């Protein structure tokens, strides 16, 4: 028995980390899953082979390509926008083009993908974007652009929930704290500092985030929309 048997799921940015865990979770529950990748074709191919999902090259920083990929999937039961990047450093020294690319991937892509998916999405559809606890709390320097992009997703969920609510479509943001991935490895140099903010003294696991995404995508969450769902070991508490 599965809530997702034969459901159509698109995960934007699914080749590695949290996205790959989300792909595995939906495949294990019988969904038809397509995911996008950009910089990691080998990881994408391996995951597609392992899970029987479909990998499609689409750079989330390329708006028109992204919209075309979403449109080409046809009616989606679930859209998960996971692709995200961080640019760390002194904002006075950073290349503005690099920062604009971060805004395109982390902020513009979720908006355009969600709107495009909504055109064909059936009643009861689900749109979930992976934000960050840094949308609420930014306790370290060097990540202002990242924090801005993740805070902006809160407005996306609140606004789009109003537009799509009459069709029974929900829009939610999942806000992880430190999760053990290539982006934030548990054995990295930031470990002690990261863990000092936590009540649960470890990084979270990608599968734990995937579990929250699955619940939000299922029938029990039909009244949950326009909301932020933090999974962070109390990083933001
Ligand atoms: P990883 O760097 O481990 O993986 C990022 C994934 O996003 C990869 O599959 C990557 O694919 C994809 N991606 C990145 N840029 C693009 C792009 N331009 N086009 C298409 N796909 C892209 O990151 P995480 O798994 O850790 O993070 C996933 C999400 O969770 C992000 O939005 C991140 O901000 C958020 N998050 C992560 C936290 C953490 O501690 N790990 C904490 C809070 C939030 P490819 O390599 O093929 O380009």
Short mmCIF file of C-alpha atoms and ligand atoms in Angstrom, two decimals:
data_model
loop_
_atom_site.label_atom_id
_atom_site.label_comp_id
_atom_site.label_asym_id
_atom_site.label_seq_id
_atom_site.Cartn_x
_atom_site.Cartn_y
_atom_site.Cartn_z
CA UNK A 1 0.00 0.00 0.00
CA UNK A 2 1.39 3.37 -0.91
CA UNK A 3 0.06 6.87 -1.19
CA UNK A 4 2.18 7.47 -4.27
CA UNK A 5 1.60 4.45 -6.49
CA UNK A 6 1.67 5.63 -10.12
CA UNK A 7 1.74 9.29 -9.04
CA UNK A 8 3.77 11.62 -11.22
CA UNK A 9 6.59 13.31 -9.30
CA UNK A 10 9.21 15.78 -10.53
CA UNK A 11 12.21 16.58 -8.33
CA UNK A 12 14.23 19.57 -9.53
CA UNK A 13 17.85 18.96 -8.49
CA UNK A 14 17.73 15.26 -7.65
CA UNK A 15 21.15 13.87 -8.50
CA UNK A 16 22.75 14.13 -5.05
CA UNK A 17 22.14 14.81 -1.35
CA UNK A 18 18.65 15.65 -0.15
CA UNK A 19 17.23 15.55 -3.69
CA UNK A 20 18.50 12.01 -4.26
CA UNK A 21 16.94 10.88 -0.97
CA UNK A 22 13.62 12.38 -2.10
CA UNK A 23 13.87 10.55 -5.44
CA UNK A 24 14.55 7.24 -3.63
CA UNK A 25 11.67 7.79 -1.20
CA UNK A 26 9.08 8.41 -3.91
CA UNK A 27 10.38 5.54 -6.07
CA UNK A 28 10.21 3.18 -3.09
CA UNK A 29 6.57 4.16 -2.71
CA UNK A 30 5.70 3.36 -6.32
CA UNK A 31 5.70 6.83 -7.91
CA UNK A 32 6.87 7.62 -11.43
CA UNK A 33 9.77 9.95 -10.71
CA UNK A 34 11.68 12.28 -12.98
CA UNK A 35 14.52 14.38 -11.61
CA UNK A 36 16.77 17.06 -13.03
CA UNK A 37 20.52 17.50 -12.72
CA UNK A 38 23.05 19.99 -14.01
CA UNK A 39 26.64 19.47 -12.86
CA UNK A 40 26.61 15.78 -11.90
CA UNK A 41 25.73 13.63 -14.91
CA UNK A 42 27.42 10.51 -13.50
CA UNK A 43 25.62 10.68 -10.16
CA UNK A 44 22.37 11.32 -12.04
CA UNK A 45 22.86 8.29 -14.29
CA UNK A 46 23.72 6.04 -11.35
CA UNK A 47 20.65 7.14 -9.41
CA UNK A 48 18.38 6.71 -12.42
CA UNK A 49 19.71 3.18 -12.96
CA UNK A 50 19.48 2.29 -9.27
CA UNK A 51 15.92 3.53 -8.82
CA UNK A 52 14.33 3.25 -12.25
CA UNK A 53 13.68 6.98 -12.30
CA UNK A 54 14.28 9.30 -15.24
CA UNK A 55 17.09 11.86 -15.21
CA UNK A 56 16.81 15.00 -17.34
CA UNK A 57 19.55 17.60 -17.77
CA UNK A 58 18.11 21.02 -16.86
CA UNK A 59 20.06 23.88 -15.33
CA UNK A 60 17.73 25.58 -12.86
CA UNK A 61 19.58 28.81 -13.64
CA UNK A 62 18.19 28.71 -17.20
CA UNK A 63 14.62 29.91 -16.78
CA UNK A 64 13.25 28.95 -20.17
CA UNK A 65 14.80 25.48 -20.12
CA UNK A 66 13.42 24.93 -16.64
CA UNK A 67 9.91 25.98 -17.64
CA UNK A 68 10.06 23.72 -20.71
CA UNK A 69 11.14 20.73 -18.59
CA UNK A 70 8.29 21.26 -16.14
CA UNK A 71 5.79 21.68 -18.97
CA UNK A 72 7.03 18.55 -20.76
CA UNK A 73 6.27 16.40 -17.72
CA UNK A 74 2.55 16.89 -18.20
CA UNK A 75 0.25 16.93 -15.16
CA UNK A 76 2.33 16.48 -11.99
CA UNK A 77 0.89 15.21 -8.73
CA UNK A 78 3.96 16.43 -6.84
CA UNK A 79 6.61 19.03 -7.67
CA UNK A 80 9.63 19.20 -5.36
CA UNK A 81 12.06 22.07 -5.95
CA UNK A 82 15.26 21.04 -4.21
CA UNK A 83 18.09 22.49 -6.33
CA UNK A 84 19.97 25.11 -4.37
CA UNK A 85 23.46 26.56 -4.14
CA UNK A 86 25.45 28.60 -1.63
CA UNK A 87 28.09 31.22 -2.32
CA UNK A 88 30.10 31.78 0.85
CA UNK A 89 32.28 34.80 1.54
CA UNK A 90 32.64 38.50 2.17
CA UNK A 91 29.80 40.20 0.27
CA UNK A 92 32.08 43.15 -0.48
CA UNK A 93 34.39 40.83 -2.40
CA UNK A 94 31.86 38.65 -4.19
CA UNK A 95 31.24 38.64 -7.93
CA UNK A 96 27.74 40.07 -8.52
CA UNK A 97 27.22 37.69 -11.46
CA UNK A 98 27.77 34.74 -9.14
CA UNK A 99 25.27 36.19 -6.67
CA UNK A 100 22.71 36.76 -9.42
CA UNK A 101 23.11 33.13 -10.48
CA UNK A 102 22.41 32.06 -6.89
CA UNK A 103 19.24 34.16 -6.95
CA UNK A 104 18.18 32.55 -10.25
CA UNK A 105 18.71 29.00 -8.96
CA UNK A 106 17.45 29.43 -5.37
CA UNK A 107 14.68 31.98 -5.85
CA UNK A 108 13.58 32.55 -9.46
CA UNK A 109 13.58 28.85 -10.39
CA UNK A 110 11.20 27.81 -7.56
CA UNK A 111 8.78 30.58 -8.56
CA UNK A 112 8.74 29.82 -12.29
CA UNK A 113 8.71 26.05 -11.80
CA UNK A 114 5.84 26.21 -9.32
CA UNK A 115 3.76 28.46 -11.55
CA UNK A 116 4.40 26.30 -14.61
CA UNK A 117 3.57 23.09 -12.71
CA UNK A 118 0.34 24.67 -11.46
CA UNK A 119 -0.95 25.10 -15.03
CA UNK A 120 -1.46 21.35 -15.45
CA UNK A 121 -1.54 20.11 -11.85
CA UNK A 122 -4.67 18.18 -10.86
CA UNK A 123 -6.78 18.94 -7.79
CA UNK A 124 -4.91 17.80 -4.68
CA UNK A 125 -1.50 18.50 -6.18
CA UNK A 126 1.50 19.32 -4.02
CA UNK A 127 4.26 21.89 -4.45
CA UNK A 128 7.16 21.65 -2.01
CA UNK A 129 10.28 23.80 -2.05
CA UNK A 130 13.38 23.04 0.00
CA UNK A 131 14.25 26.26 1.81
CA UNK A 132 16.50 26.45 4.86
CA UNK A 133 16.38 27.30 8.53
CA UNK A 134 18.65 30.15 7.37
CA UNK A 135 15.46 31.70 6.03
CA UNK A 136 14.62 32.31 9.70
CA UNK A 137 18.00 32.46 11.41
CA UNK A 138 21.46 33.35 10.05
CA UNK A 139 23.95 33.10 12.90
CA UNK A 140 27.16 33.24 10.83
CA UNK A 141 28.72 35.73 8.39
CA UNK A 142 29.30 35.14 4.70
CA UNK A 143 25.91 33.81 3.65
CA UNK A 144 23.70 36.87 3.23
CA UNK A 145 22.74 36.06 -0.37
CA UNK A 146 21.84 32.49 0.61
CA UNK A 147 19.76 33.66 3.60
CA UNK A 148 17.96 36.21 1.40
CA UNK A 149 17.11 33.56 -1.16
CA UNK A 150 15.73 31.18 1.47
CA UNK A 151 13.71 33.87 3.27
CA UNK A 152 12.14 34.83 -0.07
CA UNK A 153 10.69 31.33 -0.43
CA UNK A 154 8.47 32.02 2.57
CA UNK A 155 6.70 34.74 0.58
CA UNK A 156 6.37 32.37 -2.35
CA UNK A 157 4.59 29.76 -0.23
CA UNK A 158 2.30 32.27 1.47
CA UNK A 159 1.29 33.95 -1.78
CA UNK A 160 1.00 30.96 -4.07
CA UNK A 161 -0.97 29.02 -1.45
CA UNK A 162 -3.66 31.68 -1.85
CA UNK A 163 -3.63 31.41 -5.64
CA UNK A 164 -3.82 27.62 -5.75
CA UNK A 165 -5.83 26.83 -2.62
CA UNK A 166 -9.18 26.95 -4.44
CA UNK A 167 -7.93 24.01 -6.56
CA UNK A 168 -6.87 22.01 -3.51
CA UNK A 169 -3.20 22.42 -4.38
CA UNK A 170 -0.89 23.00 -1.41
CA UNK A 171 2.38 24.96 -1.37
CA UNK A 172 4.88 24.39 1.43
CA UNK A 173 8.49 25.09 2.31
CA UNK A 174 10.67 22.52 4.09
CA UNK A 175 13.43 24.27 6.06
CA UNK A 176 16.30 21.94 6.99
CA UNK A 177 19.06 22.70 9.42
CA UNK A 178 22.50 21.14 8.88
CA UNK A 179 22.04 17.98 6.78
CA UNK A 180 24.93 15.66 5.95
CA UNK A 181 25.48 16.17 2.20
CA UNK A 182 28.24 17.36 -0.12
CA UNK A 183 27.03 20.91 0.56
CA UNK A 184 27.42 20.54 4.33
CA UNK A 185 29.40 17.40 5.22
CA UNK A 186 29.19 16.27 8.82
CA UNK A 187 32.96 15.69 8.91
CA UNK A 188 33.71 19.16 7.48
CA UNK A 189 35.53 22.06 9.17
CA UNK A 190 32.22 23.66 10.27
CA UNK A 191 31.16 20.62 12.35
CA UNK A 192 31.89 21.94 15.87
CA UNK A 193 30.40 25.33 15.16
CA UNK A 194 27.29 23.84 13.51
CA UNK A 195 26.71 21.41 16.35
CA UNK A 196 27.06 24.17 18.95
CA UNK A 197 23.74 25.57 17.66
CA UNK A 198 21.93 22.24 17.89
CA UNK A 199 19.87 20.48 20.57
CA UNK A 200 20.37 17.17 18.70
CA UNK A 201 24.16 17.09 18.38
CA UNK A 202 24.49 15.66 14.90
CA UNK A 203 23.77 16.59 11.32
CA UNK A 204 20.40 15.52 10.01
CA UNK A 205 20.15 12.83 7.36
CA UNK A 206 18.81 13.43 3.85
CA UNK A 207 16.31 10.60 4.44
CA UNK A 208 14.83 12.51 7.39
CA UNK A 209 14.12 15.48 5.13
CA UNK A 210 12.68 13.13 2.49
CA UNK A 211 10.31 11.75 5.14
CA UNK A 212 8.92 15.22 5.82
CA UNK A 213 8.53 15.85 2.08
CA UNK A 214 6.66 12.55 1.71
CA UNK A 215 4.25 13.41 4.52
CA UNK A 216 3.56 16.86 3.07
CA UNK A 217 2.93 15.19 -0.30
CA UNK A 218 0.47 12.67 1.07
CA UNK A 219 -3.27 12.70 1.76
CA UNK A 220 -2.91 13.54 5.47
CA UNK A 221 -1.44 16.94 4.62
CA UNK A 222 -4.28 18.28 2.49
CA UNK A 223 -5.01 21.11 4.96
CA UNK A 224 -1.33 22.12 5.33
CA UNK A 225 -0.40 24.98 3.03
CA UNK A 226 1.35 28.34 2.90
CA UNK A 227 3.55 27.12 5.74
CA UNK A 228 7.20 26.58 6.67
CA UNK A 229 8.23 23.21 8.09
CA UNK A 230 11.51 23.31 9.95
CA UNK A 231 13.56 20.15 10.47
CA UNK A 232 16.72 21.38 12.13
CA UNK A 233 17.62 19.75 15.45
CA UNK A 234 16.61 23.10 17.07
CA UNK A 235 19.24 25.11 15.12
CA UNK A 236 16.71 27.92 14.85
CA UNK A 237 15.08 27.55 18.27
P1 LIG B 1 24.03 19.24 -2.58
O1 LIG B 1 25.01 20.28 -3.02
O2 LIG B 1 24.53 18.03 -1.89
O3 LIG B 1 23.09 18.81 -3.81
C1 LIG B 1 22.47 19.83 -4.56
C2 LIG B 1 21.56 19.22 -5.58
O4 LIG B 1 20.96 20.29 -6.31
C3 LIG B 1 22.31 18.36 -6.56
O5 LIG B 1 21.53 17.28 -6.98
C4 LIG B 1 22.56 19.33 -7.71
O6 LIG B 1 22.64 18.68 -8.97
C5 LIG B 1 21.30 20.16 -7.68
N1 LIG B 1 21.53 21.45 -8.31
C6 LIG B 1 22.31 22.46 -7.85
N2 LIG B 1 22.32 23.47 -8.74
C7 LIG B 1 21.53 23.08 -9.77
C8 LIG B 1 21.15 23.67 -10.98
N3 LIG B 1 21.58 24.88 -11.35
N4 LIG B 1 20.32 23.00 -11.81
C9 LIG B 1 19.86 21.77 -11.46
N5 LIG B 1 20.21 21.15 -10.33
C10 LIG B 1 21.03 21.79 -9.49
O7 LIG B 1 23.01 20.03 -1.64
P2 LIG B 1 22.00 19.51 -0.53
O8 LIG B 1 21.43 18.21 -0.88
O9 LIG B 1 22.64 19.68 0.81
O10 LIG B 1 20.89 20.66 -0.60
C11 LIG B 1 19.67 20.50 -1.28
C12 LIG B 1 18.77 21.66 -0.90
O11 LIG B 1 18.63 21.72 0.51
C13 LIG B 1 19.29 23.03 -1.33
O12 LIG B 1 18.23 23.84 -1.74
C14 LIG B 1 19.92 23.56 -0.07
O13 LIG B 1 19.97 24.98 -0.05
C15 LIG B 1 18.96 23.02 0.97
N6 LIG B 1 19.52 22.93 2.31
C16 LIG B 1 20.59 22.13 2.59
C17 LIG B 1 21.09 22.07 3.88
C18 LIG B 1 22.27 21.24 4.26
O14 LIG B 1 22.77 21.42 5.37
N7 LIG B 1 22.73 20.31 3.43
C19 LIG B 1 20.50 22.88 4.96
C20 LIG B 1 19.38 23.67 4.55
C21 LIG B 1 18.92 23.68 3.27
P3 LIG B 1 23.98 18.72 -9.90
O15 LIG B 1 25.13 18.39 -9.02
O16 LIG B 1 23.66 17.69 -10.93
O17 LIG B 1 24.02 20.11 -10.45
#
